[in-house]
Amino acid sequence: MLKLALIGANGMLAQMVKRVAPKEYRIIPFDLPNFDLTNQEQVFQMLYDLRPEVIINCAAYTHVDGCESDENSAMIVNGEGPGYLAHAAKEIDAVLVHISTDYVFDGEKREPYTEEDPVNPRSVYGRSKLKGEEKILASGLKKFFIFRTSWLYGPGGKNFVETIIRMSKEKVELRVVDDQIGTPSYTGDLAEAIFRLLAFSEHRAPVVNHGLYGLYHFSNSGFCSWHEFAVEIVAQLKTRSKGLRVKRILPIRTVEYPLPAERPAYSVFSKRKYIEATDAVIPFWKDSLVRYFEERGN
């Protein structure tokens, strides 16, 4: 079996990674308090002792607004930590999979972002995640996959879908931003995408010769605003739940809901590179939301 070191094993995405992992992987979980991604010596020692074939990094400081007031922690966790993993992976000849974000872009484009588009983060969170990407690239590691994703939701964690579900049971009126456009990403689809690319790794095929390692954009297909996403969440919720209080979901502008961290106004991804590499069919975001509710149970 292939040993897979899962970093941040208690997080939302990691829980789905554990659920969908193919049988040939033996997952070894790493998370606080026994594993500290910011402790370089510990990262090296524990991974060197284990010598996994694959490392998947789901650990991150994901409180976007919290990063604005705690930049140092964000830069260490999201920036330095991935670099430590990359150096360890290079030393033990492991494949590193790292999760990044749409926040590395400024959101000024009006057509889907490709992997070649220039980055320009507007928040501490975005800058810290970009630093993580740069640390991996600077490490000299060749065997890596960086997945940039957006609007991530899934079981076992705080996310927009669960927030809207909760608020729909508590409030008659919801006010949701309608001038930020992007694409939801279901953790089940992202986890499967990770393993689909790993299936082409050198454990099964000479990936280096195919040039498949590197940076990939991944989200579900299609796009929407946060308001449109909320409307669809409530529509699907109404077919499954009774007693909802919500009657109105009003669209508002970003300026009407100020937050510490600036969000990209547009962060739709082109998934062309991933599709060409894997021949995958990426589910439409509404269809994945249906699957989420089916798995959620209500």
Short mmCIF file of C-alpha atoms in Angstrom, two decimals, residues 6-291:
data_model
loop_
_atom_site.label_atom_id
_atom_site.label_comp_id
_atom_site.label_asym_id
_atom_site.label_seq_id
_atom_site.Cartn_x
_atom_site.Cartn_y
_atom_site.Cartn_z
CA LEU A 6 -2.58 13.72 5.52
CA ILE A 7 -1.68 17.10 7.02
CA GLY A 8 -4.51 18.94 8.77
CA ALA A 9 -6.37 15.64 9.01
CA ASN A 10 -9.25 16.98 11.09
CA GLY A 11 -10.27 19.70 8.65
CA MET A 12 -13.23 19.82 6.27
CA LEU A 13 -11.40 18.84 3.08
CA ALA A 14 -9.25 16.25 4.85
CA GLN A 15 -12.34 14.47 6.11
CA MET A 16 -13.48 14.04 2.52
CA VAL A 17 -10.00 12.94 1.43
CA LYS A 18 -10.22 10.15 4.00
CA ARG A 19 -13.69 9.20 2.76
CA VAL A 20 -12.88 8.92 -0.96
CA ALA A 21 -9.27 7.68 -0.84
CA PRO A 22 -8.70 4.63 -3.07
CA LYS A 23 -8.02 1.34 -1.30
CA GLU A 24 -4.34 1.30 -2.20
CA TYR A 25 -3.67 4.26 0.13
CA ARG A 26 -2.98 3.90 3.84
CA ILE A 27 -3.73 7.27 5.38
CA ILE A 28 -1.65 8.46 8.32
CA PRO A 29 -3.25 11.55 9.90
CA PHE A 30 -1.25 14.54 11.13
CA ASP A 31 -2.81 17.45 13.00
CA LEU A 32 -2.57 19.60 16.09
CA PRO A 33 -1.68 19.15 18.88
CA ASN A 34 0.64 16.27 17.97
CA PHE A 35 1.84 17.76 14.69
CA ASP A 36 2.63 21.44 14.18
CA LEU A 37 3.08 22.50 10.56
CA THR A 38 4.97 25.59 11.69
CA ASN A 39 7.62 23.55 13.51
CA GLN A 40 10.15 22.87 10.77
CA GLU A 41 12.21 20.39 12.80
CA GLN A 42 9.14 18.38 13.75
CA VAL A 43 7.82 18.38 10.16
CA PHE A 44 11.13 17.05 8.85
CA GLN A 45 11.57 14.44 11.57
CA MET A 46 8.06 12.97 11.48
CA LEU A 47 7.86 12.80 7.71
CA TYR A 48 11.40 11.48 7.41
CA ASP A 49 10.59 8.71 9.87
CA LEU A 50 7.37 7.81 8.05
CA ARG A 51 8.66 8.24 4.48
CA PRO A 52 5.24 8.43 2.83
CA GLU A 53 4.89 8.21 -0.93
CA VAL A 54 2.31 11.02 -0.91
CA ILE A 55 1.75 14.08 1.30
CA ILE A 56 -1.55 15.97 1.06
CA ASN A 57 -1.60 19.31 2.83
CA CYS A 58 -5.08 20.36 3.94
CA ALA A 59 -3.81 22.46 6.85
CA ALA A 60 -4.30 26.21 6.60
CA TYR A 61 -5.24 29.36 8.45
CA THR A 62 -8.58 29.82 6.67
CA HIS A 63 -10.22 32.58 8.73
CA VAL A 64 -9.98 35.16 5.96
CA ASP A 65 -10.89 38.17 8.08
CA GLY A 66 -8.92 36.88 11.05
CA CYS A 67 -5.80 36.89 8.90
CA GLU A 68 -6.07 40.68 8.57
CA SER A 69 -5.45 41.12 12.30
CA ASP A 70 -3.03 38.19 12.68
CA GLU A 71 -0.79 38.49 9.65
CA ASN A 72 2.20 36.85 11.31
CA SER A 73 0.31 33.62 12.05
CA ALA A 74 -1.20 33.57 8.56
CA MET A 75 2.19 33.96 6.91
CA ILE A 76 3.75 31.20 9.01
CA VAL A 77 0.94 28.66 8.62
CA ASN A 78 -0.05 29.39 5.02
CA GLY A 79 3.32 30.58 3.78
CA GLU A 80 6.21 28.92 5.60
CA GLY A 81 4.49 25.62 6.43
CA PRO A 82 4.02 24.47 2.83
CA GLY A 83 7.70 25.22 2.22
CA TYR A 84 8.68 22.91 5.09
CA LEU A 85 6.53 20.16 3.57
CA ALA A 86 8.06 20.71 0.14
CA HIS A 87 11.62 20.39 1.44
CA ALA A 88 10.67 17.24 3.34
CA ALA A 89 8.94 15.80 0.27
CA LYS A 90 12.03 16.48 -1.82
CA GLU A 91 14.25 14.77 0.75
CA ILE A 92 12.14 11.59 0.93
CA ASP A 93 11.05 11.58 -2.74
CA ALA A 94 7.34 12.03 -1.99
CA VAL A 95 4.62 13.68 -4.07
CA LEU A 96 3.23 16.80 -2.39
CA VAL A 97 -0.36 17.93 -2.94
CA HIS A 98 -1.10 21.42 -1.65
CA ILE A 99 -4.38 23.38 -1.58
CA SER A 100 -4.38 27.05 -2.53
CA THR A 101 -7.07 29.62 -3.29
CA ASP A 102 -8.74 32.04 -5.69
CA TYR A 103 -7.72 34.85 -3.30
CA VAL A 104 -4.31 35.00 -5.00
CA PHE A 105 -6.09 37.01 -7.74
CA ASP A 106 -7.39 40.57 -7.50
CA GLY A 107 -10.72 39.74 -9.17
CA GLU A 108 -10.47 42.42 -11.85
CA LYS A 109 -10.58 39.97 -14.75
CA ARG A 110 -13.94 39.19 -16.38
CA GLU A 111 -13.18 35.85 -17.96
CA PRO A 112 -12.05 32.63 -16.27
CA TYR A 113 -8.62 32.77 -14.65
CA THR A 114 -5.99 30.39 -16.03
CA GLU A 115 -2.91 29.08 -14.25
CA GLU A 116 -0.79 31.49 -16.32
CA ASP A 117 -2.63 34.66 -15.27
CA PRO A 118 -0.67 37.12 -13.10
CA VAL A 119 -1.45 37.02 -9.38
CA ASN A 120 -2.27 40.07 -7.30
CA PRO A 121 -3.76 39.22 -3.90
CA ARG A 122 -5.71 41.96 -2.13
CA SER A 123 -5.82 40.44 1.36
CA VAL A 124 -3.44 39.03 3.96
CA TYR A 125 -5.04 35.63 3.42
CA GLY A 126 -4.39 35.81 -0.32
CA ARG A 127 -0.81 36.97 0.17
CA SER A 128 -0.13 34.22 2.72
CA LYS A 129 -1.49 31.52 0.41
CA LEU A 130 0.53 32.89 -2.49
CA LYS A 131 3.63 32.77 -0.30
CA GLY A 132 2.93 29.07 0.28
CA GLU A 133 2.84 28.47 -3.46
CA GLU A 134 6.08 30.38 -3.91
CA LYS A 135 7.82 28.44 -1.13
CA ILE A 136 6.94 25.16 -2.84
CA LEU A 137 8.22 26.41 -6.18
CA ALA A 138 11.43 27.72 -4.58
CA SER A 139 12.12 24.41 -2.81
CA GLY A 140 13.23 22.67 -5.99
CA LEU A 141 10.62 19.96 -5.52
CA LYS A 142 9.52 18.60 -8.90
CA LYS A 143 6.80 16.18 -7.81
CA PHE A 144 3.98 18.43 -6.64
CA PHE A 145 0.41 19.38 -7.40
CA ILE A 146 -0.93 22.74 -6.26
CA PHE A 147 -4.71 22.97 -6.47
CA ARG A 148 -6.24 26.42 -6.39
CA THR A 149 -9.89 26.15 -5.45
CA SER A 150 -12.76 28.50 -4.56
CA TRP A 151 -15.87 28.77 -2.37
CA LEU A 152 -15.19 25.40 -0.74
CA TYR A 153 -17.93 23.64 1.21
CA GLY A 154 -18.54 20.15 2.50
CA PRO A 155 -19.40 18.13 5.61
CA GLY A 156 -17.46 18.56 8.80
CA GLY A 157 -16.57 22.24 8.68
CA LYS A 158 -17.76 25.84 8.70
CA ASN A 159 -18.82 26.97 5.24
CA PHE A 160 -21.26 29.19 3.35
CA VAL A 161 -23.82 26.44 2.76
CA GLU A 162 -24.12 25.63 6.46
CA THR A 163 -24.30 29.33 7.32
CA ILE A 164 -27.22 29.87 4.93
CA ILE A 165 -28.98 26.74 6.25
CA ARG A 166 -28.67 28.01 9.82
CA MET A 167 -29.76 31.55 8.97
CA SER A 168 -32.74 30.28 6.95
CA LYS A 169 -34.06 28.68 10.14
CA GLU A 170 -33.45 31.79 12.23
CA LYS A 171 -34.28 34.80 10.04
CA VAL A 172 -37.12 35.94 7.80
CA GLU A 173 -34.86 38.03 5.58
CA LEU A 174 -31.34 37.33 4.34
CA ARG A 175 -29.11 39.92 2.68
CA VAL A 176 -26.41 38.37 0.47
CA VAL A 177 -23.74 39.95 -1.74
CA ASP A 178 -24.59 39.80 -5.44
CA ASP A 179 -21.57 41.54 -7.03
CA GLN A 180 -18.96 38.86 -6.28
CA ILE A 181 -18.89 36.13 -8.94
CA GLY A 182 -17.21 32.74 -8.56
CA THR A 183 -17.83 29.02 -8.42
CA PRO A 184 -18.69 26.80 -5.46
CA SER A 185 -16.46 23.77 -4.92
CA TYR A 186 -17.76 20.66 -3.20
CA THR A 187 -15.10 18.89 -1.15
CA GLY A 188 -16.17 15.53 -2.58
CA ASP A 189 -15.37 16.67 -6.09
CA LEU A 190 -12.07 18.29 -5.11
CA ALA A 191 -10.93 15.20 -3.19
CA GLU A 192 -11.74 12.99 -6.16
CA ALA A 193 -9.89 15.40 -8.46
CA ILE A 194 -6.80 15.12 -6.26
CA PHE A 195 -6.77 11.34 -6.46
CA ARG A 196 -7.47 11.42 -10.18
CA LEU A 197 -4.28 13.41 -10.75
CA LEU A 198 -2.35 11.26 -8.31
CA ALA A 199 -3.39 8.25 -10.37
CA PHE A 200 -1.05 9.57 -13.05
CA SER A 201 1.86 9.89 -10.64
CA GLU A 202 5.05 7.94 -11.10
CA HIS A 203 3.64 5.13 -8.98
CA ARG A 204 1.59 4.25 -12.06
CA ALA A 205 2.99 6.27 -14.95
CA PRO A 206 6.05 8.44 -15.66
CA VAL A 207 4.39 11.78 -14.90
CA VAL A 208 7.59 13.77 -15.21
CA ASN A 209 7.80 12.80 -18.85
CA HIS A 210 4.23 13.95 -19.38
CA GLY A 211 4.75 17.23 -17.55
CA LEU A 212 1.63 16.77 -15.41
CA TYR A 213 3.08 18.01 -12.15
CA GLY A 214 2.46 21.64 -11.28
CA LEU A 215 -0.35 24.13 -10.68
CA TYR A 216 -4.03 23.41 -11.37
CA HIS A 217 -7.27 25.32 -11.00
CA PHE A 218 -10.24 23.32 -9.77
CA SER A 219 -13.81 24.17 -8.84
CA ASN A 220 -17.16 22.86 -9.95
CA SER A 221 -18.34 23.93 -13.40
CA GLY A 222 -20.48 27.00 -14.01
CA PHE A 223 -20.51 30.16 -11.94
CA CYS A 224 -22.80 32.30 -9.80
CA SER A 225 -22.88 35.15 -7.31
CA TRP A 226 -23.04 34.57 -3.58
CA HIS A 227 -26.68 35.67 -3.74
CA GLU A 228 -27.48 33.15 -6.48
CA PHE A 229 -25.70 30.48 -4.46
CA ALA A 230 -27.80 31.34 -1.40
CA VAL A 231 -31.04 31.26 -3.40
CA GLU A 232 -30.20 27.78 -4.71
CA ILE A 233 -29.24 26.54 -1.24
CA VAL A 234 -32.59 27.66 0.18
CA ALA A 235 -34.51 26.26 -2.81
CA GLN A 236 -32.94 22.85 -2.28
CA LEU A 237 -33.35 23.11 1.48
CA LYS A 238 -37.09 23.75 1.14
CA THR A 239 -37.54 20.41 -0.61
CA ARG A 240 -36.01 18.65 2.38
CA SER A 241 -36.87 20.67 5.48
CA LYS A 242 -39.95 22.21 7.06
CA GLY A 243 -40.21 25.12 9.41
CA LEU A 244 -37.87 27.49 7.61
CA ARG A 245 -38.36 31.12 8.61
CA VAL A 246 -36.73 32.72 5.59
CA LYS A 247 -39.10 34.52 3.20
CA ARG A 248 -36.78 36.86 1.31
CA ILE A 249 -33.18 36.70 0.08
CA LEU A 250 -32.19 40.20 -0.94
CA PRO A 251 -29.20 40.98 -3.19
CA ILE A 252 -26.81 43.62 -1.85
CA ARG A 253 -23.53 45.15 -2.97
CA THR A 254 -20.21 44.41 -1.33
CA VAL A 255 -19.99 47.97 0.00
CA GLU A 256 -23.19 47.33 1.98
CA TYR A 257 -21.55 44.46 3.86
CA PRO A 258 -18.02 45.64 4.72
CA LEU A 259 -15.54 43.09 5.99
CA PRO A 260 -11.88 43.44 7.05
CA ALA A 261 -10.50 41.43 4.10
CA GLU A 262 -11.14 42.40 0.50
CA ARG A 263 -12.68 39.62 -1.59
CA PRO A 264 -12.11 39.12 -5.34
CA ALA A 265 -15.09 40.48 -7.26
CA TYR A 266 -14.57 37.80 -9.91
CA SER A 267 -12.78 34.51 -9.35
CA VAL A 268 -14.13 32.02 -11.88
CA PHE A 269 -11.51 29.43 -12.85
CA SER A 270 -10.69 27.88 -16.17
CA LYS A 271 -10.39 24.14 -15.56
CA ARG A 272 -9.10 23.40 -19.03
CA LYS A 273 -5.65 22.31 -17.86
CA TYR A 274 -7.07 19.82 -15.36
CA ILE A 275 -9.60 18.46 -17.86
CA GLU A 276 -6.97 17.96 -20.55
CA ALA A 277 -4.69 16.19 -18.06
CA THR A 278 -7.32 13.80 -16.74
CA ASP A 279 -10.23 13.66 -19.24
CA ALA A 280 -12.48 14.33 -16.26
CA VAL A 281 -16.04 15.60 -16.46
CA ILE A 282 -16.44 18.21 -13.72
CA PRO A 283 -19.92 18.32 -12.13
CA PHE A 284 -22.06 21.46 -12.40
CA TRP A 285 -22.17 23.36 -9.11
CA LYS A 286 -25.94 22.94 -8.63
CA ASP A 287 -25.69 19.18 -9.16
CA SER A 288 -22.92 18.91 -6.56
CA LEU A 289 -25.04 20.88 -4.12
CA VAL A 290 -27.80 18.27 -4.59
CA ARG A 291 -25.29 15.54 -3.76
#
